[in-house]
Amino acid sequence: MSSTTPLETEDFDYTANRPAITLHSEYTDQPAEEQKHRSHDPYVASFPEGGLRGWMAVAGAFLTLFVGGIEYAFGVFITYYLTHNLRTYSPSQVAWIGSASAFIHSLVGLLVGKLYDDGYYRHLIIFGSTLHVLSIMMLSLCTKYWQIWITQGLMMGVATGCLFQPSVAIVSQYFERRRAFAMGIVQAGASLGGILTPIMVNKLIPKVGFGWGVRSVGFLVFGLLVIANLSVSTRLPSRRRGAATISNFPTIDWKTFFDGAFVATVLGCFFMQMGTSLPYGYITSFGQLEGHISPSLAFYLLPLTFAGGLFGSPIWAYLGDILGVLNVVMFSTFISSGLLATILACKTDGAAITVSILYGFFSAGYQAMGGPVFATLSNTVLEVGHRMGTGYFIAGVATLIASPIQGALLGTDYIWWKPIVFCVLSLVLGVVLMGVGRLLLIKRRGSERKLWKTSFVRL
């Protein structure tokens, strides 16, 4: 970021609950107590750490991610498609629909991140909300592979891409000390959507058919997105709005943007994403096809996994603010790799329930912390959109290829140990690469000496 001179200041009254924008100045005339509580951001002097507008932003973003649960719950759709209108296709071919949606979501994130930083937040969520509802309604009419791919793959991918990153990033404008916790609450919305959406669809389809079951979800999504759009507003100036009032508004310095810490950590996220997705795509099929688990329970394994994530997201996020975001992600992901290996030992209903809940809980340490990870890597909150867009794009490539690779390793004979070993190794490699990124980030911040003086560094 360009930071040769301090930015001009623009003071607002926090007690009036107005959009508070205070950019860094010299601070030479500030009382010692005010200097003590100022932010660590080089451009934004302070954050409200909540307030009415801040918690409304959290609530609205929570609802936005909740409606994205239909994407996270693609596993239940795989099971339906393989036993109904797409039964002539292989698991790998059907998995391409969900992985394509997730990849397109991440692909458009490159542009979405820039548009967010440039001040087009409102445009993005209105467009994304409209397209998301339209894609669900159109899906209810689809019967062929190419039709489902366009609606649930392409359209839903673009829609969630326009909604997800801005909804997570907007929270960073209101929080700094509790940023990871606030983002974790937002991410819990996706877990709750992942619990309720598949249950809702599974209960409605036998009664009213696939079409009206999906349309019912569409009506729910429409209502929630209306509330979300009315709840969230921006707080800080953007490059589009700030350029007119702030002469030296910071720009992205691409020479330092892709430093070693960012590259290593994003590669770590790539392999974590490659490995963490197996239960979300195939746990329902595992329960139905292995024969060791009650048929009535098999469907609920995916919602149970999301239930673990629902509780895990805010807990891991809270710990991230205290212990360090990267530390929490590495620890929880390493434990997730061990739990993933134990899936092969699930021979009873009790074991399947326990592993599903625990895996959801620990994997949430990575799933819920993507936003805080990229915020940690950012030099200032004013570049969070660019960091998220780039990071989620790289992770999205992993999402695109993960399910098809897992499906290919699984094969038509359903040999489960092959994709499980692949995913465990991916998770471990991701932890190692993120650890390298953490060390480089400490060096970037000039804190490398502390690494040898203390057994723990809060990153």
Short mmCIF file of C-alpha atoms in Angstrom, two decimals:
data_model
loop_
_atom_site.label_atom_id
_atom_site.label_comp_id
_atom_site.label_asym_id
_atom_site.label_seq_id
_atom_site.Cartn_x
_atom_site.Cartn_y
_atom_site.Cartn_z
CA MET A 1 0.00 0.00 0.00
CA SER A 2 1.15 3.52 -0.69
CA SER A 3 1.73 5.27 2.61
CA THR A 4 4.27 8.05 2.07
CA THR A 5 2.10 10.64 3.82
CA PRO A 6 -0.70 10.32 6.35
CA LEU A 7 -4.23 10.62 5.07
CA GLU A 8 -6.42 13.57 5.83
CA THR A 9 -8.77 13.04 8.74
CA GLU A 10 -12.54 13.07 8.76
CA ASP A 11 -13.96 13.07 12.30
CA PHE A 12 -17.43 11.84 13.17
CA ASP A 13 -19.39 11.57 16.40
CA TYR A 14 -19.46 7.91 17.46
CA THR A 15 -22.07 8.53 20.14
CA ALA A 16 -24.54 9.63 17.47
CA ASN A 17 -24.14 6.20 15.82
CA ARG A 18 -23.20 7.82 12.53
CA PRO A 19 -20.98 6.13 9.94
CA ALA A 20 -17.65 6.69 11.68
CA ILE A 21 -14.69 7.33 9.42
CA THR A 22 -11.49 8.49 11.07
CA LEU A 23 -8.36 8.07 8.98
CA HIS A 24 -4.91 8.21 10.52
CA SER A 25 -3.22 11.56 11.03
CA GLU A 26 -0.18 12.48 13.12
CA TYR A 27 -1.95 11.92 16.50
CA THR A 28 0.40 14.38 18.15
CA ASP A 29 -2.47 16.24 19.80
CA GLN A 30 -4.38 13.17 21.05
CA PRO A 31 -4.58 12.34 24.77
CA ALA A 32 -2.58 9.29 25.84
CA GLU A 33 -5.74 7.28 26.56
CA GLU A 34 -7.06 7.80 23.01
CA GLN A 35 -3.71 6.87 21.49
CA LYS A 36 -3.72 3.69 23.59
CA HIS A 37 -6.95 2.47 21.99
CA ARG A 38 -6.37 3.51 18.40
CA SER A 39 -6.30 0.76 15.79
CA HIS A 40 -3.28 -0.99 14.31
CA ASP A 41 -4.50 -0.20 10.79
CA PRO A 42 -2.14 2.28 9.06
CA TYR A 43 -5.04 4.24 7.56
CA VAL A 44 -8.13 3.78 9.71
CA ALA A 45 -7.71 5.33 13.14
CA SER A 46 -10.42 3.48 15.05
CA PHE A 47 -13.23 0.95 14.76
CA PRO A 48 -16.55 1.05 16.65
CA GLU A 49 -16.19 -2.67 17.55
CA GLY A 50 -19.93 -3.11 17.15
CA GLY A 51 -22.72 -0.63 17.75
CA LEU A 52 -26.14 -0.80 16.14
CA ARG A 53 -24.87 -0.51 12.59
CA GLY A 54 -22.04 -2.96 13.22
CA TRP A 55 -24.22 -5.72 14.63
CA MET A 56 -26.86 -5.07 11.95
CA ALA A 57 -24.09 -5.70 9.42
CA VAL A 58 -23.25 -8.97 11.17
CA ALA A 59 -26.92 -10.02 11.20
CA GLY A 60 -27.44 -9.14 7.53
CA ALA A 61 -24.25 -10.92 6.48
CA PHE A 62 -25.30 -13.95 8.57
CA LEU A 63 -28.56 -14.18 6.60
CA THR A 64 -26.72 -13.77 3.31
CA LEU A 65 -24.47 -16.72 4.07
CA PHE A 66 -27.44 -18.69 5.40
CA VAL A 67 -29.07 -18.65 1.97
CA GLY A 68 -25.79 -19.89 0.53
CA GLY A 69 -26.39 -23.10 2.45
CA ILE A 70 -27.98 -24.57 -0.65
CA GLU A 71 -24.50 -24.51 -2.24
CA TYR A 72 -22.79 -25.94 0.84
CA ALA A 73 -25.43 -28.70 1.03
CA PHE A 74 -24.84 -29.96 -2.50
CA GLY A 75 -24.18 -33.42 -1.05
CA VAL A 76 -27.90 -34.04 -0.63
CA PHE A 77 -28.50 -33.03 -4.24
CA ILE A 78 -25.80 -35.46 -5.41
CA THR A 79 -27.65 -38.29 -3.71
CA TYR A 80 -30.99 -37.24 -5.26
CA TYR A 81 -29.57 -36.79 -8.76
CA LEU A 82 -27.74 -40.15 -8.71
CA THR A 83 -30.97 -41.97 -7.83
CA HIS A 84 -33.36 -39.98 -10.06
CA ASN A 85 -32.98 -37.87 -13.19
CA LEU A 86 -29.16 -38.14 -13.46
CA ARG A 87 -28.82 -41.80 -12.50
CA THR A 88 -27.10 -42.60 -15.83
CA TYR A 89 -24.18 -40.33 -14.85
CA SER A 90 -21.23 -41.25 -12.63
CA PRO A 91 -20.66 -39.67 -9.19
CA SER A 92 -17.69 -37.76 -10.61
CA GLN A 93 -19.78 -36.27 -13.44
CA VAL A 94 -22.54 -35.16 -11.08
CA ALA A 95 -19.99 -33.73 -8.67
CA TRP A 96 -18.83 -31.37 -11.42
CA ILE A 97 -22.07 -29.41 -11.00
CA GLY A 98 -21.37 -28.52 -7.38
CA SER A 99 -17.64 -28.04 -7.86
CA ALA A 100 -18.26 -25.83 -10.91
CA SER A 101 -20.61 -23.67 -8.82
CA ALA A 102 -18.01 -23.29 -6.08
CA PHE A 103 -15.25 -22.53 -8.60
CA ILE A 104 -17.34 -19.94 -10.46
CA HIS A 105 -18.16 -18.46 -7.06
CA SER A 106 -14.42 -18.06 -6.46
CA LEU A 107 -13.62 -17.03 -10.05
CA VAL A 108 -15.95 -14.04 -10.01
CA GLY A 109 -14.48 -13.24 -6.59
CA LEU A 110 -11.42 -11.78 -8.34
CA LEU A 111 -13.62 -9.07 -9.84
CA VAL A 112 -15.95 -8.91 -6.84
CA GLY A 113 -13.07 -8.18 -4.46
CA LYS A 114 -11.95 -5.21 -6.53
CA LEU A 115 -15.50 -3.92 -6.98
CA TYR A 116 -16.04 -4.17 -3.23
CA ASP A 117 -12.92 -2.16 -2.44
CA ASP A 118 -13.95 0.36 -5.11
CA GLY A 119 -17.26 1.00 -3.36
CA TYR A 120 -19.79 -1.14 -5.25
CA TYR A 121 -20.94 -3.19 -2.26
CA ARG A 122 -24.62 -2.31 -2.66
CA HIS A 123 -24.60 -3.08 -6.39
CA LEU A 124 -23.02 -6.48 -5.76
CA ILE A 125 -25.47 -7.72 -3.14
CA ILE A 126 -28.56 -6.50 -5.05
CA PHE A 127 -27.39 -8.22 -8.24
CA GLY A 128 -26.31 -11.35 -6.36
CA SER A 129 -29.59 -11.56 -4.45
CA THR A 130 -31.69 -11.26 -7.61
CA LEU A 131 -29.65 -13.85 -9.49
CA HIS A 132 -29.62 -16.25 -6.53
CA VAL A 133 -33.40 -16.32 -6.24
CA LEU A 134 -33.76 -16.66 -10.03
CA SER A 135 -31.29 -19.58 -10.14
CA ILE A 136 -33.21 -21.52 -7.47
CA MET A 137 -36.55 -20.95 -9.19
CA MET A 138 -35.11 -22.05 -12.53
CA LEU A 139 -33.53 -25.14 -10.92
CA SER A 140 -36.99 -26.30 -9.87
CA LEU A 141 -37.87 -26.66 -13.57
CA CYS A 142 -34.72 -28.54 -14.63
CA THR A 143 -34.62 -32.21 -15.58
CA LYS A 144 -31.48 -32.55 -17.76
CA TYR A 145 -27.81 -32.40 -16.88
CA TRP A 146 -27.02 -29.27 -18.90
CA GLN A 147 -30.01 -27.45 -17.45
CA ILE A 148 -28.96 -28.24 -13.88
CA TRP A 149 -25.38 -27.26 -14.66
CA ILE A 150 -26.44 -23.82 -15.93
CA THR A 151 -28.77 -23.06 -13.02
CA GLN A 152 -27.09 -24.75 -10.05
CA GLY A 153 -23.59 -24.53 -11.44
CA LEU A 154 -23.21 -21.30 -13.42
CA MET A 155 -26.00 -19.00 -12.20
CA MET A 156 -25.80 -19.99 -8.54
CA GLY A 157 -22.01 -19.78 -8.65
CA VAL A 158 -22.07 -16.21 -9.95
CA ALA A 159 -24.78 -15.24 -7.46
CA THR A 160 -23.02 -16.61 -4.38
CA GLY A 161 -19.75 -15.10 -5.60
CA CYS A 162 -21.38 -11.67 -5.60
CA LEU A 163 -22.86 -12.24 -2.14
CA PHE A 164 -20.29 -14.18 -0.11
CA GLN A 165 -17.12 -12.11 -0.12
CA PRO A 166 -18.75 -8.67 0.29
CA SER A 167 -20.86 -10.02 3.15
CA VAL A 168 -17.81 -11.33 5.02
CA ALA A 169 -15.63 -8.32 4.17
CA ILE A 170 -18.15 -5.68 5.25
CA VAL A 171 -17.83 -6.84 8.86
CA SER A 172 -14.16 -5.81 8.83
CA GLN A 173 -15.23 -2.18 8.54
CA TYR A 174 -16.82 -2.29 12.00
CA PHE A 175 -14.48 -4.59 13.94
CA GLU A 176 -10.74 -4.94 14.47
CA ARG A 177 -10.04 -6.47 17.90
CA ARG A 178 -13.09 -8.76 17.57
CA ARG A 179 -12.95 -9.10 13.80
CA ALA A 180 -12.42 -12.87 13.67
CA PHE A 181 -15.25 -13.45 16.13
CA ALA A 182 -17.67 -11.27 14.13
CA MET A 183 -16.68 -13.02 10.89
CA GLY A 184 -17.10 -16.38 12.61
CA ILE A 185 -20.67 -15.49 13.56
CA VAL A 186 -21.32 -14.56 9.93
CA GLN A 187 -19.83 -17.84 8.71
CA ALA A 188 -22.05 -19.76 11.12
CA GLY A 189 -24.92 -18.63 8.90
CA ALA A 190 -23.62 -20.93 6.16
CA SER A 191 -23.53 -23.84 8.60
CA LEU A 192 -27.09 -23.17 9.74
CA GLY A 193 -28.19 -23.00 6.11
CA GLY A 194 -26.36 -26.23 5.47
CA ILE A 195 -28.36 -27.86 8.27
CA LEU A 196 -31.83 -26.59 7.42
CA THR A 197 -31.72 -26.51 3.61
CA PRO A 198 -31.12 -30.23 3.01
CA ILE A 199 -33.64 -31.20 5.70
CA MET A 200 -36.20 -28.87 4.16
CA VAL A 201 -35.61 -30.21 0.65
CA ASN A 202 -35.52 -33.83 1.81
CA LYS A 203 -38.84 -33.49 3.65
CA LEU A 204 -40.62 -31.55 0.91
CA ILE A 205 -39.59 -33.51 -2.19
CA PRO A 206 -41.46 -36.74 -1.26
CA LYS A 207 -44.57 -34.71 -0.43
CA VAL A 208 -44.72 -32.05 -3.14
CA GLY A 209 -42.10 -33.18 -5.67
CA PHE A 210 -38.67 -31.86 -6.58
CA GLY A 211 -40.00 -28.74 -8.28
CA TRP A 212 -42.10 -27.36 -5.44
CA GLY A 213 -39.57 -28.53 -2.85
CA VAL A 214 -36.86 -26.40 -4.47
CA ARG A 215 -39.25 -23.49 -5.09
CA SER A 216 -40.12 -23.47 -1.39
CA VAL A 217 -36.44 -22.93 -0.66
CA GLY A 218 -36.47 -20.12 -3.22
CA PHE A 219 -39.28 -18.28 -1.44
CA LEU A 220 -37.41 -18.57 1.87
CA VAL A 221 -34.23 -17.28 0.25
CA PHE A 222 -36.10 -14.32 -1.26
CA GLY A 223 -37.46 -13.21 2.10
CA LEU A 224 -34.15 -13.54 3.93
CA LEU A 225 -32.23 -11.65 1.25
CA VAL A 226 -34.67 -8.76 1.40
CA ILE A 227 -33.98 -8.46 5.14
CA ALA A 228 -30.23 -8.80 4.57
CA ASN A 229 -30.17 -6.04 1.95
CA LEU A 230 -31.97 -3.69 4.31
CA SER A 231 -29.70 -4.47 7.28
CA VAL A 232 -26.22 -3.81 5.96
CA SER A 233 -24.54 -0.53 5.05
CA THR A 234 -20.94 0.49 4.38
CA ARG A 235 -18.93 2.60 6.83
CA LEU A 236 -15.54 3.49 5.33
CA PRO A 237 -14.73 5.48 2.18
CA SER A 238 -13.79 3.52 -0.94
CA ARG A 239 -11.50 4.24 -3.86
CA ARG A 240 -14.53 5.39 -5.83
CA ARG A 241 -16.01 7.55 -3.04
CA GLY A 242 -12.78 8.41 -1.24
CA ALA A 243 -10.88 9.74 -4.24
CA ALA A 244 -13.16 12.75 -4.41
CA THR A 245 -12.52 13.79 -0.80
CA ILE A 246 -9.14 12.28 0.14
CA SER A 247 -6.25 13.31 -2.05
CA ASN A 248 -3.85 10.50 -1.09
CA PHE A 249 -6.24 7.57 -0.67
CA PRO A 250 -4.09 4.38 -0.56
CA THR A 251 -3.72 2.26 -3.68
CA ILE A 252 -2.67 -1.38 -4.00
CA ASP A 253 1.08 -1.85 -4.29
CA TRP A 254 1.21 -5.02 -6.37
CA LYS A 255 4.98 -5.34 -5.91
CA THR A 256 4.47 -6.17 -2.24
CA PHE A 257 0.98 -7.65 -2.49
CA PHE A 258 2.16 -11.13 -3.50
CA ASP A 259 4.81 -11.54 -0.84
CA GLY A 260 6.00 -14.88 0.51
CA ALA A 261 3.62 -14.88 3.48
CA PHE A 262 0.57 -14.36 1.27
CA VAL A 263 1.64 -16.90 -1.37
CA ALA A 264 2.50 -19.65 1.13
CA THR A 265 -0.68 -19.13 3.17
CA VAL A 266 -2.92 -19.10 0.12
CA LEU A 267 -1.29 -22.31 -1.13
CA GLY A 268 -1.97 -23.78 2.30
CA CYS A 269 -5.63 -22.79 1.93
CA PHE A 270 -5.64 -24.46 -1.52
CA PHE A 271 -4.67 -27.85 -0.09
CA MET A 272 -6.90 -27.43 2.94
CA GLN A 273 -9.83 -26.80 0.61
CA MET A 274 -8.79 -29.80 -1.47
CA GLY A 275 -8.97 -32.07 1.55
CA THR A 276 -11.71 -30.69 3.75
CA SER A 277 -14.63 -31.06 1.33
CA LEU A 278 -14.97 -34.87 1.17
CA PRO A 279 -17.60 -35.34 3.94
CA TYR A 280 -19.66 -32.40 2.67
CA GLY A 281 -19.95 -34.01 -0.75
CA TYR A 282 -20.05 -37.72 0.03
CA ILE A 283 -20.96 -38.38 3.67
CA THR A 284 -24.61 -39.02 2.75
CA SER A 285 -23.60 -41.49 0.04
CA PHE A 286 -21.19 -43.18 2.49
CA GLY A 287 -23.99 -43.65 5.00
CA GLN A 288 -26.36 -45.09 2.41
CA LEU A 289 -23.95 -47.35 0.55
CA GLU A 290 -21.72 -48.86 3.25
CA GLY A 291 -24.53 -50.84 4.85
CA HIS A 292 -23.30 -50.37 8.41
CA ILE A 293 -25.44 -47.32 9.13
CA SER A 294 -29.22 -47.13 9.48
CA PRO A 295 -30.93 -45.85 6.31
CA SER A 296 -32.95 -43.40 8.40
CA LEU A 297 -29.73 -41.89 9.78
CA ALA A 298 -27.70 -41.70 6.58
CA PHE A 299 -29.37 -38.54 5.31
CA TYR A 300 -28.84 -36.72 8.60
CA LEU A 301 -25.08 -37.21 8.63
CA LEU A 302 -24.59 -34.10 6.46
CA PRO A 303 -26.82 -31.87 8.63
CA LEU A 304 -25.01 -33.22 11.70
CA THR A 305 -21.70 -32.22 10.13
CA PHE A 306 -23.04 -28.72 9.54
CA ALA A 307 -24.39 -28.68 13.10
CA GLY A 308 -20.86 -29.25 14.37
CA GLY A 309 -19.73 -26.37 12.17
CA LEU A 310 -22.51 -24.15 13.48
CA PHE A 311 -21.13 -24.41 17.01
CA GLY A 312 -17.51 -24.53 15.90
CA SER A 313 -17.52 -21.38 13.75
CA PRO A 314 -18.00 -18.77 16.51
CA ILE A 315 -15.89 -20.74 19.00
CA TRP A 316 -12.88 -21.02 16.70
CA ALA A 317 -13.34 -17.42 15.61
CA TYR A 318 -13.41 -16.24 19.23
CA LEU A 319 -10.22 -18.20 19.91
CA GLY A 320 -8.72 -16.71 16.76
CA ASP A 321 -8.95 -13.22 18.24
CA ILE A 322 -7.22 -14.44 21.41
CA LEU A 323 -4.71 -17.05 20.20
CA GLY A 324 -4.15 -15.96 16.61
CA VAL A 325 -6.09 -16.77 13.46
CA LEU A 326 -3.40 -18.83 11.71
CA ASN A 327 -2.62 -20.78 14.89
CA VAL A 328 -6.27 -21.76 15.28
CA VAL A 329 -6.67 -22.75 11.63
CA MET A 330 -3.57 -24.95 11.65
CA PHE A 331 -4.52 -26.70 14.90
CA SER A 332 -8.15 -27.36 13.95
CA THR A 333 -7.24 -28.53 10.44
CA PHE A 334 -4.65 -30.97 11.75
CA ILE A 335 -7.24 -32.49 14.09
CA SER A 336 -9.69 -32.60 11.15
CA SER A 337 -7.24 -34.72 9.16
CA GLY A 338 -7.23 -37.33 11.93
CA LEU A 339 -11.02 -37.33 12.19
CA LEU A 340 -11.29 -37.74 8.43
CA ALA A 341 -9.22 -40.90 8.62
CA THR A 342 -11.57 -42.35 11.26
CA ILE A 343 -14.50 -42.33 8.80
CA LEU A 344 -13.36 -45.77 7.66
CA ALA A 345 -13.93 -47.05 11.20
CA CYS A 346 -17.54 -45.86 11.37
CA LYS A 347 -19.38 -49.17 11.57
CA THR A 348 -22.21 -48.12 13.89
CA ASP A 349 -24.74 -45.31 14.07
CA GLY A 350 -23.13 -43.89 17.19
CA ALA A 351 -19.68 -43.75 15.60
CA ALA A 352 -21.05 -42.09 12.46
CA ILE A 353 -22.88 -39.45 14.51
CA THR A 354 -19.84 -38.73 16.68
CA VAL A 355 -17.40 -38.41 13.78
CA SER A 356 -19.81 -36.25 11.75
CA ILE A 357 -20.33 -33.76 14.56
CA LEU A 358 -16.67 -33.64 15.59
CA TYR A 359 -15.48 -33.27 12.00
CA GLY A 360 -17.93 -30.43 11.41
CA PHE A 361 -16.77 -28.74 14.61
CA PHE A 362 -13.04 -28.95 13.88
CA SER A 363 -13.23 -28.34 10.13
CA ALA A 364 -15.07 -25.09 10.93
CA GLY A 365 -11.72 -23.84 12.17
CA TYR A 366 -10.76 -23.54 8.51
CA GLN A 367 -14.17 -23.10 6.90
CA ALA A 368 -15.14 -20.15 9.11
CA MET A 369 -11.75 -18.48 9.17
CA GLY A 370 -11.08 -17.79 5.49
CA GLY A 371 -12.10 -14.16 5.88
CA PRO A 372 -10.02 -13.59 9.05
CA VAL A 373 -7.03 -15.34 7.42
CA PHE A 374 -7.03 -12.95 4.47
CA ALA A 375 -7.72 -10.00 6.76
CA THR A 376 -4.69 -11.01 8.84
CA LEU A 377 -2.56 -11.01 5.71
CA SER A 378 -3.80 -7.53 4.72
CA ASN A 379 -1.76 -4.42 5.41
CA THR A 380 -4.97 -2.42 5.92
CA VAL A 381 -8.70 -3.04 5.99
CA LEU A 382 -8.91 -1.01 2.78
CA GLU A 383 -7.37 -3.90 0.79
CA VAL A 384 -9.31 -6.78 2.38
CA GLY A 385 -11.51 -7.13 -0.71
CA HIS A 386 -8.53 -7.65 -3.00
CA ARG A 387 -6.96 -10.15 -0.59
CA MET A 388 -10.17 -12.13 -0.24
CA GLY A 389 -10.85 -12.10 -3.96
CA THR A 390 -7.41 -13.47 -4.79
CA GLY A 391 -7.30 -15.96 -1.91
CA TYR A 392 -10.77 -17.35 -2.47
CA PHE A 393 -10.05 -17.70 -6.19
CA ILE A 394 -7.03 -19.93 -5.52
CA ALA A 395 -9.03 -21.95 -2.98
CA GLY A 396 -11.83 -22.10 -5.54
CA VAL A 397 -9.58 -23.90 -8.00
CA ALA A 398 -9.20 -26.59 -5.34
CA THR A 399 -12.97 -26.70 -4.93
CA LEU A 400 -13.39 -27.16 -8.68
CA ILE A 401 -11.14 -30.21 -8.88
CA ALA A 402 -11.57 -31.70 -5.39
CA SER A 403 -14.96 -33.41 -5.70
CA PRO A 404 -14.31 -34.84 -9.20
CA ILE A 405 -10.91 -36.17 -8.06
CA GLN A 406 -12.52 -37.66 -4.98
CA GLY A 407 -15.29 -39.13 -7.14
CA ALA A 408 -12.75 -40.60 -9.57
CA LEU A 409 -10.75 -42.16 -6.71
CA LEU A 410 -13.99 -43.48 -5.24
CA GLY A 411 -14.97 -45.05 -8.56
CA THR A 412 -18.09 -47.01 -9.37
CA ASP A 413 -16.98 -49.67 -6.86
CA TYR A 414 -16.98 -47.08 -4.02
CA ILE A 415 -13.52 -47.76 -2.62
CA TRP A 416 -13.58 -45.21 0.21
CA TRP A 417 -10.01 -45.44 1.50
CA LYS A 418 -8.56 -43.92 -1.68
CA PRO A 419 -10.24 -40.48 -1.52
CA ILE A 420 -9.86 -40.42 2.28
CA VAL A 421 -6.08 -40.93 2.13
CA PHE A 422 -5.85 -38.29 -0.61
CA CYS A 423 -7.77 -35.77 1.52
CA VAL A 424 -5.82 -36.49 4.72
CA LEU A 425 -2.51 -35.87 2.93
CA SER A 426 -3.91 -32.67 1.40
CA LEU A 427 -4.92 -31.35 4.82
CA VAL A 428 -1.52 -32.10 6.36
CA LEU A 429 0.28 -30.41 3.46
CA GLY A 430 -2.00 -27.40 3.84
CA VAL A 431 -1.10 -27.10 7.52
CA VAL A 432 2.63 -27.22 6.70
CA LEU A 433 2.33 -24.51 4.03
CA MET A 434 0.27 -22.26 6.29
CA GLY A 435 2.92 -22.71 8.98
CA VAL A 436 5.53 -21.47 6.50
CA GLY A 437 3.28 -18.52 5.66
CA ARG A 438 2.93 -17.72 9.37
CA LEU A 439 6.71 -17.57 9.84
CA LEU A 440 7.06 -15.31 6.80
CA LEU A 441 4.27 -13.07 8.09
CA ILE A 442 6.10 -12.70 11.42
CA LYS A 443 9.20 -11.71 9.48
CA ARG A 444 7.22 -9.26 7.37
CA ARG A 445 5.96 -7.54 10.50
CA GLY A 446 9.43 -7.32 11.97
CA SER A 447 8.65 -9.71 14.83
CA GLU A 448 10.95 -12.59 13.94
CA ARG A 449 13.02 -12.15 17.13
CA LYS A 450 9.94 -12.79 19.26
CA LEU A 451 9.63 -16.23 17.68
CA TRP A 452 12.79 -17.40 19.41
CA LYS A 453 12.09 -15.63 22.70
CA THR A 454 8.59 -16.99 23.22
CA SER A 455 6.94 -20.32 22.55
CA PHE A 456 3.88 -18.69 21.07
CA VAL A 457 3.27 -15.83 18.66
CA ARG A 458 -0.25 -14.49 18.24
CA LEU A 459 -0.86 -14.81 14.49
#
